[in-house]
mmCIF file of C-alpha atoms and ligand atoms in Angstrom:
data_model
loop_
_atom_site.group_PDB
_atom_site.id
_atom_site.type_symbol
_atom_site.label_atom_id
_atom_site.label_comp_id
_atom_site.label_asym_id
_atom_site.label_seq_id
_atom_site.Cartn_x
_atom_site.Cartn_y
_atom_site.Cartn_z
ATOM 1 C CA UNK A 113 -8.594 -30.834 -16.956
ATOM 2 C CA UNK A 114 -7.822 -28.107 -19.433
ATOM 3 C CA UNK A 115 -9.909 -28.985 -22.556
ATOM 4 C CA UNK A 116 -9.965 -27.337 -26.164
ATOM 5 C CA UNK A 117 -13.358 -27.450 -27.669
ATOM 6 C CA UNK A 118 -13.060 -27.433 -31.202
ATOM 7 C CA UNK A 119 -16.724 -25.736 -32.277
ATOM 8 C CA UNK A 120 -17.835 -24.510 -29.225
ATOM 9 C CA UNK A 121 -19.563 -21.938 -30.070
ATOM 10 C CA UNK A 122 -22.461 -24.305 -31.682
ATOM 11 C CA UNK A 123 -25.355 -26.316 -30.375
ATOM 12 C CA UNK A 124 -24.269 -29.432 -28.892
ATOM 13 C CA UNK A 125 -20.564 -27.431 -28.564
ATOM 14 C CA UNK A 126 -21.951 -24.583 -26.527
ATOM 15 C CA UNK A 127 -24.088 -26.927 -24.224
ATOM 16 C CA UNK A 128 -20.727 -29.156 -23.466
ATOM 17 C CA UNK A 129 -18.884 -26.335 -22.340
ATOM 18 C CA UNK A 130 -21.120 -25.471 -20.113
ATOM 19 C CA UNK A 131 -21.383 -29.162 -18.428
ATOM 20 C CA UNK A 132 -17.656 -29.246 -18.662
ATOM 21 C CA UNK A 133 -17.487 -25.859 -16.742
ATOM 22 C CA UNK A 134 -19.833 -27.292 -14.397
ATOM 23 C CA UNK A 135 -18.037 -29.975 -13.480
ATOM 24 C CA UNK A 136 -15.455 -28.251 -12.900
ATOM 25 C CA UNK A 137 -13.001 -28.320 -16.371
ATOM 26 C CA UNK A 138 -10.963 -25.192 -17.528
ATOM 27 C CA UNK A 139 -12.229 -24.631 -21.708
ATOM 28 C CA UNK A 140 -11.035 -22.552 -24.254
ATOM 29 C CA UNK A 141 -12.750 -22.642 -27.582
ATOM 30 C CA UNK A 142 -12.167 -22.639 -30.903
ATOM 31 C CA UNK A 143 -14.785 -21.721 -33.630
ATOM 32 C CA UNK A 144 -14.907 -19.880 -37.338
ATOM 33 C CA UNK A 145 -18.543 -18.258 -35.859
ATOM 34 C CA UNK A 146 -19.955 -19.122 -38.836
ATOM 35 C CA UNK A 147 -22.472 -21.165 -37.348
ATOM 36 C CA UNK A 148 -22.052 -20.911 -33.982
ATOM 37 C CA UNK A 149 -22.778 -17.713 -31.728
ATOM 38 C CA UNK A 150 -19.936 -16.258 -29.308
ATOM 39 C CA UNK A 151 -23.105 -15.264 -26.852
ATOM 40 C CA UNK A 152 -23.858 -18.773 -26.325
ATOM 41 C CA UNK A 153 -20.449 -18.768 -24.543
ATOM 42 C CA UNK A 154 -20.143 -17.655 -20.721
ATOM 43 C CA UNK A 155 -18.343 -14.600 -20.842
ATOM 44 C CA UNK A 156 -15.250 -15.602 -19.283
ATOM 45 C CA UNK A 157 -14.688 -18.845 -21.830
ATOM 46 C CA UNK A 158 -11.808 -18.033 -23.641
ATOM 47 C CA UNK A 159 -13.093 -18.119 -27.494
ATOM 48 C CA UNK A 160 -10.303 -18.171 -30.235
ATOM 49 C CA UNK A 161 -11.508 -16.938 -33.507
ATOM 50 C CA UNK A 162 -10.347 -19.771 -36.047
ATOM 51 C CA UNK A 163 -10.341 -22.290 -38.710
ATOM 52 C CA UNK A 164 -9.408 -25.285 -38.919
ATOM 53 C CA UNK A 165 -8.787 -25.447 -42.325
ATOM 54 C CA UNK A 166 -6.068 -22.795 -41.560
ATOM 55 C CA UNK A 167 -3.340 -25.711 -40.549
ATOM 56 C CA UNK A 168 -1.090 -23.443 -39.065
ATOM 57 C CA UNK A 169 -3.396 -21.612 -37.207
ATOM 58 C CA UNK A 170 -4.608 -24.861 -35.395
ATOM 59 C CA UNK A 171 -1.317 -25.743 -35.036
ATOM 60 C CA UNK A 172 -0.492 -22.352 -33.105
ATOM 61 C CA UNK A 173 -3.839 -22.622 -30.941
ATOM 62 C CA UNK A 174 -2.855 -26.252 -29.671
ATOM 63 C CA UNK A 175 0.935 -24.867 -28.693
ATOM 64 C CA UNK A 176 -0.664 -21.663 -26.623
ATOM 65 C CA UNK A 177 -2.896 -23.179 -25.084
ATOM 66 C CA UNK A 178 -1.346 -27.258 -24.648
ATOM 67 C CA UNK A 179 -4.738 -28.830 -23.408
ATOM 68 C CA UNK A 180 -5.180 -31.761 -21.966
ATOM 69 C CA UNK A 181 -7.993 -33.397 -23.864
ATOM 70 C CA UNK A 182 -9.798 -32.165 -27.447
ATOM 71 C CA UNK A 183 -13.311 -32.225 -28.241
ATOM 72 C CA UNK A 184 -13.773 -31.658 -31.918
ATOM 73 C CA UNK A 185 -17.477 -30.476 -32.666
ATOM 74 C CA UNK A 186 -16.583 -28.632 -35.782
ATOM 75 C CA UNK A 187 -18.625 -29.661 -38.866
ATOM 76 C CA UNK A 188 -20.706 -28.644 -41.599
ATOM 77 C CA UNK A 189 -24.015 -30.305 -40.984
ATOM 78 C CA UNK A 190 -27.270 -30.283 -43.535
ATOM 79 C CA UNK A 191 -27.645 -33.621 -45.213
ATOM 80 C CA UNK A 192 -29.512 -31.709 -47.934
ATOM 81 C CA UNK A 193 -26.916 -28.963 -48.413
ATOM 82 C CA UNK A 194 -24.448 -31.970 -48.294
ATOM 83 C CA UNK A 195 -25.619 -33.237 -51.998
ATOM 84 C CA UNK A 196 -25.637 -30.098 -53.653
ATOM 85 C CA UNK A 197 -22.301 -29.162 -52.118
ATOM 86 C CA UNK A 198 -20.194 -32.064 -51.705
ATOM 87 C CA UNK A 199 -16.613 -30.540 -52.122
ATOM 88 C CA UNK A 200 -17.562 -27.862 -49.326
ATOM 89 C CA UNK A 201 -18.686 -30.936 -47.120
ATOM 90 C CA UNK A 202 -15.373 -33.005 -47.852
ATOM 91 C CA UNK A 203 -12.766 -30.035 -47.666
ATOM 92 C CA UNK A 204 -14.472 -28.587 -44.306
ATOM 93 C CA UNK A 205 -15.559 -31.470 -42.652
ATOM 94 C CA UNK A 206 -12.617 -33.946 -43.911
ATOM 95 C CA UNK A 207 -9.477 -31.762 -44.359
ATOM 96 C CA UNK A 208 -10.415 -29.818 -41.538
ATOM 97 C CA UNK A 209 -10.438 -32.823 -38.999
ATOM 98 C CA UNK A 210 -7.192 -33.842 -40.842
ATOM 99 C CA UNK A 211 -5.455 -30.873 -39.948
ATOM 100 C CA UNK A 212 -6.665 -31.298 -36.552
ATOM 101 C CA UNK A 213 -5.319 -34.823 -36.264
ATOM 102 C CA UNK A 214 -2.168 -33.823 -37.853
ATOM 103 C CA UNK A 215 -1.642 -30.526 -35.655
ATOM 104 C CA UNK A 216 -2.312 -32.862 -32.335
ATOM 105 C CA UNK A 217 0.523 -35.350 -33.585
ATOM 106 C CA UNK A 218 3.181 -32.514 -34.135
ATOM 107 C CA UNK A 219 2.230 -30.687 -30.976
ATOM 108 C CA UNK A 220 1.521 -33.012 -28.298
ATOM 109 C CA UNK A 221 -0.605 -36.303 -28.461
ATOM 110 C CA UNK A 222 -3.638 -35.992 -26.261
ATOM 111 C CA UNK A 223 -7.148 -37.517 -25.978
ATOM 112 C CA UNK A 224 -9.852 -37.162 -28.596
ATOM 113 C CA UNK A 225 -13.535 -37.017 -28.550
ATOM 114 C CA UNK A 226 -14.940 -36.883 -31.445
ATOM 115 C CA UNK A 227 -18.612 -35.408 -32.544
ATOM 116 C CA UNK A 228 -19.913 -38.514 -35.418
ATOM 117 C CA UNK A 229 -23.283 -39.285 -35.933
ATOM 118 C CA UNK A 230 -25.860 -41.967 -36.622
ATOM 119 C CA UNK A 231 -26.073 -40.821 -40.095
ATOM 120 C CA UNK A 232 -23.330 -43.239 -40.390
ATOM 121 C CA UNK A 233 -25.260 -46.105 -40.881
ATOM 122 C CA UNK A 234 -27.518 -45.202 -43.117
ATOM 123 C CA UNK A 235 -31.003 -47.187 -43.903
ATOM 124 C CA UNK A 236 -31.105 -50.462 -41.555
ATOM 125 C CA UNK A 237 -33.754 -52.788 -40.437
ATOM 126 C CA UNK A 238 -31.221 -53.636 -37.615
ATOM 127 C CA UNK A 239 -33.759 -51.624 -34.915
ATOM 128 C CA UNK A 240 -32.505 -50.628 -32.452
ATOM 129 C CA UNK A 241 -28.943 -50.003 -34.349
ATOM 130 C CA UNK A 242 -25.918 -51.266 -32.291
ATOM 131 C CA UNK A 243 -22.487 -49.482 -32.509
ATOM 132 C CA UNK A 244 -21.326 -53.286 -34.960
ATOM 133 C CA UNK A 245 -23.998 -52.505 -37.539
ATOM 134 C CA UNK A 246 -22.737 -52.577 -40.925
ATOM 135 C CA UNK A 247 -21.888 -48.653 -42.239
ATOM 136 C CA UNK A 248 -23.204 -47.487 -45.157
ATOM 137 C CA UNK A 249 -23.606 -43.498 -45.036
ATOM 138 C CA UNK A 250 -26.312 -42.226 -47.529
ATOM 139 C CA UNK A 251 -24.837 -38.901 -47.524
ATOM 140 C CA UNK A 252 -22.092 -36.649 -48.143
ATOM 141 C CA UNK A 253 -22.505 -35.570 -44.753
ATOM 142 C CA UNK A 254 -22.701 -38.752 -43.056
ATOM 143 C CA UNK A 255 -19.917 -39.715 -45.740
ATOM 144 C CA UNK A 256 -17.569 -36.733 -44.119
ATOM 145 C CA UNK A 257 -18.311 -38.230 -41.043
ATOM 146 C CA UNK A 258 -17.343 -41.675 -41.442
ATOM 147 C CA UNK A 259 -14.364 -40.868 -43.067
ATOM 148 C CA UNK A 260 -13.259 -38.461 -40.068
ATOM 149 C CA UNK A 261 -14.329 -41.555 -37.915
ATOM 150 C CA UNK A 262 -11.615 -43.861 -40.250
ATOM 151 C CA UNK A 263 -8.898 -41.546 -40.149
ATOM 152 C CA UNK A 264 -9.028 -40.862 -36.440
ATOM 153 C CA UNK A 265 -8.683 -44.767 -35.888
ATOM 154 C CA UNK A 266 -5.819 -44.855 -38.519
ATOM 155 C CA UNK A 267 -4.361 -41.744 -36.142
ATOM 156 C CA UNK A 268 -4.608 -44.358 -32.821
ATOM 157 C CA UNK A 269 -3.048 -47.347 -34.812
ATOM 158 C CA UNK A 270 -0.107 -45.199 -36.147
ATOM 159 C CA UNK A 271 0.563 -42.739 -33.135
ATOM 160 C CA UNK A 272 -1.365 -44.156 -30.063
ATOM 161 C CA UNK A 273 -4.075 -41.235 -30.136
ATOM 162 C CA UNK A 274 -6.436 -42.235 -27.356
ATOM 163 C CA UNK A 275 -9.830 -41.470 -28.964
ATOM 164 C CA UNK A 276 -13.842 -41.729 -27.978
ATOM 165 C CA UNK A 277 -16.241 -41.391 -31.326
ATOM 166 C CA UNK A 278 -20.024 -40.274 -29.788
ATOM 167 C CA UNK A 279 -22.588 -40.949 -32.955
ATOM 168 C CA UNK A 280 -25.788 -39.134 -32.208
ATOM 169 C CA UNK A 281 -29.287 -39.938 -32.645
ATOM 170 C CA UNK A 282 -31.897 -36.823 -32.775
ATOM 171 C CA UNK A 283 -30.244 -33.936 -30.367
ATOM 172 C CA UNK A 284 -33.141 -31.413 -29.299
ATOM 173 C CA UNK A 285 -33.960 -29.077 -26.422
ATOM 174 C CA UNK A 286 -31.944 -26.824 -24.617
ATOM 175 C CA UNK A 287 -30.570 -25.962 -21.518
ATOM 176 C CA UNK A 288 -33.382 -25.343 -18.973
ATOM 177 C CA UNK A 289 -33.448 -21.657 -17.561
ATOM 178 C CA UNK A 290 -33.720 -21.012 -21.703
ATOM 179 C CA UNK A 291 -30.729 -19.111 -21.746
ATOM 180 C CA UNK A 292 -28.836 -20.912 -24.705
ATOM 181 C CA UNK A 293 -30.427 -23.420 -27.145
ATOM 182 C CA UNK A 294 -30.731 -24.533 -31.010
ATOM 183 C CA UNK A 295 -29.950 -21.852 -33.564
ATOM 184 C CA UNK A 296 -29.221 -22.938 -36.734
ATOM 185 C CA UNK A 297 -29.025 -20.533 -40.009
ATOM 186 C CA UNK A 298 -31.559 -23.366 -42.259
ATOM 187 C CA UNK A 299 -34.114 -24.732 -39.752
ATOM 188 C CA UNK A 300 -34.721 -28.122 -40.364
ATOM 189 C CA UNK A 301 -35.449 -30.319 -37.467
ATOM 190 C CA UNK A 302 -38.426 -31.488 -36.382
ATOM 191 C CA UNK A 303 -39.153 -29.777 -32.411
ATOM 192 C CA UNK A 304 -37.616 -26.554 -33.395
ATOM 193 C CA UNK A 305 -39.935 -25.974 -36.765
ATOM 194 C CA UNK A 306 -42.533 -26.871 -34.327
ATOM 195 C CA UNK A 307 -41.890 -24.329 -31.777
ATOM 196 C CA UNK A 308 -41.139 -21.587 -34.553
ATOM 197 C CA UNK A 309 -44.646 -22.423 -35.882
ATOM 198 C CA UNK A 310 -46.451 -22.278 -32.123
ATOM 199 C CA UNK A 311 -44.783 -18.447 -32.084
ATOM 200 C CA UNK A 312 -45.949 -17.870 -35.418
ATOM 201 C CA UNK A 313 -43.282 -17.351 -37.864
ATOM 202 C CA UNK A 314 -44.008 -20.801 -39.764
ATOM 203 C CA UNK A 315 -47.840 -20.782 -40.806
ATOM 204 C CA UNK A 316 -47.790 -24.513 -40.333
ATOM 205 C CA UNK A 317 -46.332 -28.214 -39.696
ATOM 206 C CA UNK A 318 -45.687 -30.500 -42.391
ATOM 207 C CA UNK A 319 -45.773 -34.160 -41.447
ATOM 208 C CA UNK A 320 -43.396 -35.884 -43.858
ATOM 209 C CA UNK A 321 -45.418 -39.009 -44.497
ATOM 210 C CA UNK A 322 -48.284 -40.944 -43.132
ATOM 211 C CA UNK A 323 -47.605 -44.450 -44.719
ATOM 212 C CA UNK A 324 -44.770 -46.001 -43.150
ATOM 213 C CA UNK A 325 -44.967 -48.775 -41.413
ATOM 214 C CA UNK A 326 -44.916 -47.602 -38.036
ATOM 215 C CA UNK A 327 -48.002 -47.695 -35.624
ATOM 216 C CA UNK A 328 -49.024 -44.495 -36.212
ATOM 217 C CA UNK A 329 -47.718 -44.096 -39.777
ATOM 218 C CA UNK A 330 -44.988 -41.348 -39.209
ATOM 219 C CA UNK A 331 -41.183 -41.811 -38.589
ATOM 220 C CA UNK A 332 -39.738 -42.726 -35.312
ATOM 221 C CA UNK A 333 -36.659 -41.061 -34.201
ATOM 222 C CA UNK A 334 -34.550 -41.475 -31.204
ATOM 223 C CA UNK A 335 -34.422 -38.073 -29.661
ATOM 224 C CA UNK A 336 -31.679 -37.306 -26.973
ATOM 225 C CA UNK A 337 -31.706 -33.943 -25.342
ATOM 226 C CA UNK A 338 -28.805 -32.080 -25.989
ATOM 227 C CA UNK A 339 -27.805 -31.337 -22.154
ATOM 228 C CA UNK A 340 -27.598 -35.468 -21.870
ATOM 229 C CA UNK A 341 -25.412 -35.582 -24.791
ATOM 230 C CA UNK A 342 -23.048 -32.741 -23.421
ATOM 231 C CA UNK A 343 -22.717 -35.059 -20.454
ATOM 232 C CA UNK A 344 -21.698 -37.896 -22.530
ATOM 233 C CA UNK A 345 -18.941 -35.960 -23.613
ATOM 234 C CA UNK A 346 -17.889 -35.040 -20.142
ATOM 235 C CA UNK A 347 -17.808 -38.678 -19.035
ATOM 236 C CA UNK A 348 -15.928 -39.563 -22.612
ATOM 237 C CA UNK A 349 -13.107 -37.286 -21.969
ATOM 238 C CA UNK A 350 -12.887 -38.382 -18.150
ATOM 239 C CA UNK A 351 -12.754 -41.776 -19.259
ATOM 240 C CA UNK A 352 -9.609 -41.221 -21.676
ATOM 241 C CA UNK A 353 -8.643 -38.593 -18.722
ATOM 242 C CA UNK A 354 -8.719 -41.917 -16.457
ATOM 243 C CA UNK A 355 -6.989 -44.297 -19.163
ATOM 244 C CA UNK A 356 -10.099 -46.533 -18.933
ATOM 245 C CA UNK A 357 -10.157 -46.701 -22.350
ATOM 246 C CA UNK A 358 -8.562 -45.814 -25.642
ATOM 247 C CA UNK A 359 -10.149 -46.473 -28.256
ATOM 248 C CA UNK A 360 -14.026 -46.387 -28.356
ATOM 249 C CA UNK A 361 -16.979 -45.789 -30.274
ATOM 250 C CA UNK A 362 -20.577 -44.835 -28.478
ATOM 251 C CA UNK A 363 -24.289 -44.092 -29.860
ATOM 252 C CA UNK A 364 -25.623 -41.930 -27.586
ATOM 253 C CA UNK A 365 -29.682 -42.214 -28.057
ATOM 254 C CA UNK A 366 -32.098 -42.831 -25.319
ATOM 255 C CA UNK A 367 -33.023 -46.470 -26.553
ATOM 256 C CA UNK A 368 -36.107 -45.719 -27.539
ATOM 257 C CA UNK A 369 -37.946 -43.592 -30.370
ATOM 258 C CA UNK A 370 -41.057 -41.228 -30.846
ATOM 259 C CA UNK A 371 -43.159 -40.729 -33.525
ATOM 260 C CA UNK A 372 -43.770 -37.454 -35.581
ATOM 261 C CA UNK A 373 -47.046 -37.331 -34.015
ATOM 262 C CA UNK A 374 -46.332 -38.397 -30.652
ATOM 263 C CA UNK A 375 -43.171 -35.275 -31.144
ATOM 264 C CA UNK A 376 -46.402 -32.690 -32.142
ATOM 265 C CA UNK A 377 -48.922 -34.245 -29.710
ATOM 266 C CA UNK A 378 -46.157 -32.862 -26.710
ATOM 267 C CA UNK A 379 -45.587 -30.109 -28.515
ATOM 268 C CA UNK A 380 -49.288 -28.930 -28.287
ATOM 269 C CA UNK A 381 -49.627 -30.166 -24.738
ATOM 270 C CA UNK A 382 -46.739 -27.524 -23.969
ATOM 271 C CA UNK A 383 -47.920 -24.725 -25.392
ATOM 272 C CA UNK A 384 -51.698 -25.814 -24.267
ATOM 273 C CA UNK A 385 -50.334 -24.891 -20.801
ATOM 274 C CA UNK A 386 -49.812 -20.915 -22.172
ATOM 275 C CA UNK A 387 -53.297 -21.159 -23.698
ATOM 276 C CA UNK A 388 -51.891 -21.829 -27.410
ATOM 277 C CA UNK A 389 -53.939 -23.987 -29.809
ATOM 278 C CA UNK A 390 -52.780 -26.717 -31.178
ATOM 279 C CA UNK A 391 -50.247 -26.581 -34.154
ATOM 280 C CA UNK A 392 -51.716 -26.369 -37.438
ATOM 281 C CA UNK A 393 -50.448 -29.508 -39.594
ATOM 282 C CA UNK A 394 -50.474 -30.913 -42.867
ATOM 283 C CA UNK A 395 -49.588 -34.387 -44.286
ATOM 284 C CA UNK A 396 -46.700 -33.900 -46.944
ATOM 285 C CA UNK A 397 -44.942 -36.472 -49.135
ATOM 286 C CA UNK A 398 -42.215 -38.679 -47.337
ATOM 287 C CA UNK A 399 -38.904 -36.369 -47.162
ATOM 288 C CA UNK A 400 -36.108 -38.451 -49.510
ATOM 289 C CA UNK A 401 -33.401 -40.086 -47.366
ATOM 290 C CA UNK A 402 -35.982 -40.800 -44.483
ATOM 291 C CA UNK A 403 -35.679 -43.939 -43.151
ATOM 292 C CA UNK A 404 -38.866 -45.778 -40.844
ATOM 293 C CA UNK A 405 -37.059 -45.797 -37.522
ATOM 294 C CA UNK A 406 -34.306 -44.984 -36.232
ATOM 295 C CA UNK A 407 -33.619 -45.747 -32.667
ATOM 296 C CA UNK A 408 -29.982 -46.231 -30.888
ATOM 297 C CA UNK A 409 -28.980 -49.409 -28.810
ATOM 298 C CA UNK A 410 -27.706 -47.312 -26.692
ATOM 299 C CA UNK A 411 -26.774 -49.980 -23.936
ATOM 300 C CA UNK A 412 -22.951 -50.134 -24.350
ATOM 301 C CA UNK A 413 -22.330 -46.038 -23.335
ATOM 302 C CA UNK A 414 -24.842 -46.793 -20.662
ATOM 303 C CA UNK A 415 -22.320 -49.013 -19.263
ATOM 304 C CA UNK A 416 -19.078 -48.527 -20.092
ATOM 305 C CA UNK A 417 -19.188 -44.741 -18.966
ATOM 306 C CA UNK A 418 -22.346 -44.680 -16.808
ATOM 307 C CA UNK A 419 -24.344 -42.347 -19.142
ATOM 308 C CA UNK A 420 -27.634 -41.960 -17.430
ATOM 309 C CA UNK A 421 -29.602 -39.478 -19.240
ATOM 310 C CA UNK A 422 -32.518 -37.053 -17.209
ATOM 311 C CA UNK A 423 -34.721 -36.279 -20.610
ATOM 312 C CA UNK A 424 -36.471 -38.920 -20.940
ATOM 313 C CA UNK A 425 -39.629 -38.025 -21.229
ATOM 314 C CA UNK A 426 -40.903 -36.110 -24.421
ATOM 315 C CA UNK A 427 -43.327 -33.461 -22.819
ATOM 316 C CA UNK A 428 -39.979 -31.821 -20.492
ATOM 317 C CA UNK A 429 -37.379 -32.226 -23.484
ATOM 318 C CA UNK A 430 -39.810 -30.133 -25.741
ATOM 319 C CA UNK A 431 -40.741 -27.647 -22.468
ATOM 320 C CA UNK A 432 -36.665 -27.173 -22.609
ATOM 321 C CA UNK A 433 -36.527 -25.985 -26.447
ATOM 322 C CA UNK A 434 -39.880 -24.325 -25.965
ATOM 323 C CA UNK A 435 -38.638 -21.959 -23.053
ATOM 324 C CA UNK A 436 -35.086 -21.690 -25.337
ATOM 325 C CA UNK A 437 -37.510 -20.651 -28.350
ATOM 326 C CA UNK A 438 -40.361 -18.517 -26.514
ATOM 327 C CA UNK A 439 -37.190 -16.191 -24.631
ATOM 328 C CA UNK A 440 -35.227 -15.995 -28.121
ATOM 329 C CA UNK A 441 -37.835 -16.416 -30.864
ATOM 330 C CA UNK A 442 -35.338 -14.941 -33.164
ATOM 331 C CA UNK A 443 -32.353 -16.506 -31.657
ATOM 332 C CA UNK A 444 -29.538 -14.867 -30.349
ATOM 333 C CA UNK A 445 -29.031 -12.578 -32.696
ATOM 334 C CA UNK A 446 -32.185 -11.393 -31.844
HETATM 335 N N1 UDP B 224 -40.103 -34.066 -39.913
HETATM 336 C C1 UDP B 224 -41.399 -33.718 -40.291
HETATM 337 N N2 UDP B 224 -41.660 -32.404 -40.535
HETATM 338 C C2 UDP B 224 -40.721 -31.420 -40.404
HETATM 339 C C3 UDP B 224 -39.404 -31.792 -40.008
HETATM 340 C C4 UDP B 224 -39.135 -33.123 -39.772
HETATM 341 O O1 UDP B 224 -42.272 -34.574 -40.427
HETATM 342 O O2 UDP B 224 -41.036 -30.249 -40.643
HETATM 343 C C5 UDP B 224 -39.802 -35.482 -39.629
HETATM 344 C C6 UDP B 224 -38.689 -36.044 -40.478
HETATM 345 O O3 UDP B 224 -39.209 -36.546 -41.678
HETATM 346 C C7 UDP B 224 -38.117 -37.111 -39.562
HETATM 347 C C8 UDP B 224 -38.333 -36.554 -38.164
HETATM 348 O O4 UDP B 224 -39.330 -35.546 -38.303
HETATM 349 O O5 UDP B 224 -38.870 -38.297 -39.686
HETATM 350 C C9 UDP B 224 -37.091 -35.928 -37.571
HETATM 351 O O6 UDP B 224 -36.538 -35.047 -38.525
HETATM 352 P P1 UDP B 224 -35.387 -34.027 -38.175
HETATM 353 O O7 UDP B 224 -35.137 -33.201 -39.399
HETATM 354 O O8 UDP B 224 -35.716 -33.314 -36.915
HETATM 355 O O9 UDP B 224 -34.122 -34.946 -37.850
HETATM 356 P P2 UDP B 224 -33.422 -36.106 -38.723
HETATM 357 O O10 UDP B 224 -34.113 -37.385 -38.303
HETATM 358 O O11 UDP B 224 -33.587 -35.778 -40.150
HETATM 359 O O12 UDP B 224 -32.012 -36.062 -38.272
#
């Protein structure tokens, strides 16, 4: 298939188009760069420079290049920089998706996948959370999401758009051989502040919280490697490809969570193995917005589209971002 992936040039984005390339799919990208990085493309990826809040210029990229399927990754993405700028969330995340949706329906209606999240749901005791839980967003980010999530299903009802939703859990590592991996402008997540710290450009971990109710105290999190989740994308857009389905929405989690400590405890055991001491850490207040646990029922991708992910355990999905980290320690710009 000929595919257009919409953000590309990010994370998750840059990982997918290499599984899609691997199994054997012709890409051409579309990204602003202003988070993603053209060198985590393969050189001969075809990477259009543009935004899709610039209607027409969507609208031009979908008539050159008349793809077969679409694979939207494009988002602002910081819950934190979310609250403090909620109209740059909206307009990018919202009107930009809209002018994707409308710039499919005047061109040529073809599948959808679409990159949502489990921010969606927001705080639930429902553990492990099941694509029916009830969705109440507890961010502007997650917000953006949902609503992208709403309009796409109003876009099937009125014109028959055959679409796949994939809400993530905790996306981490990278792809082994360390050539591309997670570089984002404000470093937030957990496994990469940990391997910045091990290579000494953080002086230490904070642990956000030692009181919740969870066996060891700190947050669980369901943490899905992000070569896995670039193959659940190839299998969605086969799927719609096939006609198996048409309208469908998918967490895609491993099932099960890990603690903050059990996430540091494998971090230290992989950088043990280079003679590295453990990471210095600290116990901090709880970060607001966290919830307890946060684990996907993950059961219903697992069989409707086969999704059989090979991270599963925590000590290789860390190696993966540690190798990423330890051969770019400042990224790829560096
Ligand atoms: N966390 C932490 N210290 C950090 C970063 C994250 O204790 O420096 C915790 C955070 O509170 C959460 C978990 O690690 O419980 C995963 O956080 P991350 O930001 O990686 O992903 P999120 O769950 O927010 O999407």
């Amino acid at each position: 298939m000929k595919l257009l992936v919409v953000g590309g040039a990010g994370y998750i984005g840059s990982h997918t188009v290499r599984q899609l390339r691997a199994a054997g799919h012709e890409v051409v990208v579309l990204d602003n760069l202003t988070g993603g990085h053209a060198q985590a493309l393969p050189a001969d990826v075809a990477c259009v420079r543009g935004d899709l809040l610039d209607a027409e210029a969507v609208r031009t990229v979908l008539e050159a290049h008349r793809p077969d399927a679409i694979i939207h990754f494009a988002a602002l993405i910081e819950v934190g920089e979310s609250m403090g700028a909620p109209g740059r969330y909206y307009c990018n995340n919202v009107v930009g998706s809209l002018n994707l949706l409308d710039a499919i329906v005047q061109t040529r209606v073809v599948p959808l996948v679409f990159s949502s999240t489990a921010a969606v749901y927001g705080t639930t005791d429902n553990v492990p959370i099941p694509e029916d839980a009830p969705l109440h967003p507890e961010s502007v980010y997650g917000e953006t999401k949902l609503m992208t999530e709403r309009m796409i299903q109003a876009f099937h009802a009125a014109h028959a758009l055959p679409f796949v939703v994939l809400r993530y859990f905790n996306v981490c590592g990278a792809a082994p051989g360390g050539e591309i991996g997670e570089d984002h402008t404000n470093k937030t997540h957990l496994i990469e502040l940990a391997c910045l710290t091990a290579l000494g450009q953080r002086e230490k971990m904070m642990i956000f919280g030692d009181d919740y109710p969870t066996p060891d105290g700190t947050c669980i999190r369901d943490y899905v490697h992000v070569q896995d989740l670039a193959d659940a994308h190839v299998l969605a857009v086969e799927a719609l490809e096939r006609g198996q389905m048409s309208a469908a929405t998918y967490n895609v989690g491993l099932g099960h969570g890990f603690s903050v400590r059990e996430v540091l405890g494998a971090v230290d055991a992989v950088i043990a193995e280079e003679g590295l001491p453990p990471l210095p850490r600290e116990i901090a207040p709880r970060r607001a917005g966290d919830p307890p646990r946060l684990v996907a029922d993950a059961r219903r991708i697992v069989e409707d589209l086969g999704f059989q992910p090979q991270f599963t355990d925590l000590k290789e999905i860390v190696r993966t971002a540690w190798e990423w980290h330890r051969s770019h320690p400042h990224g790829f710009e560096g």
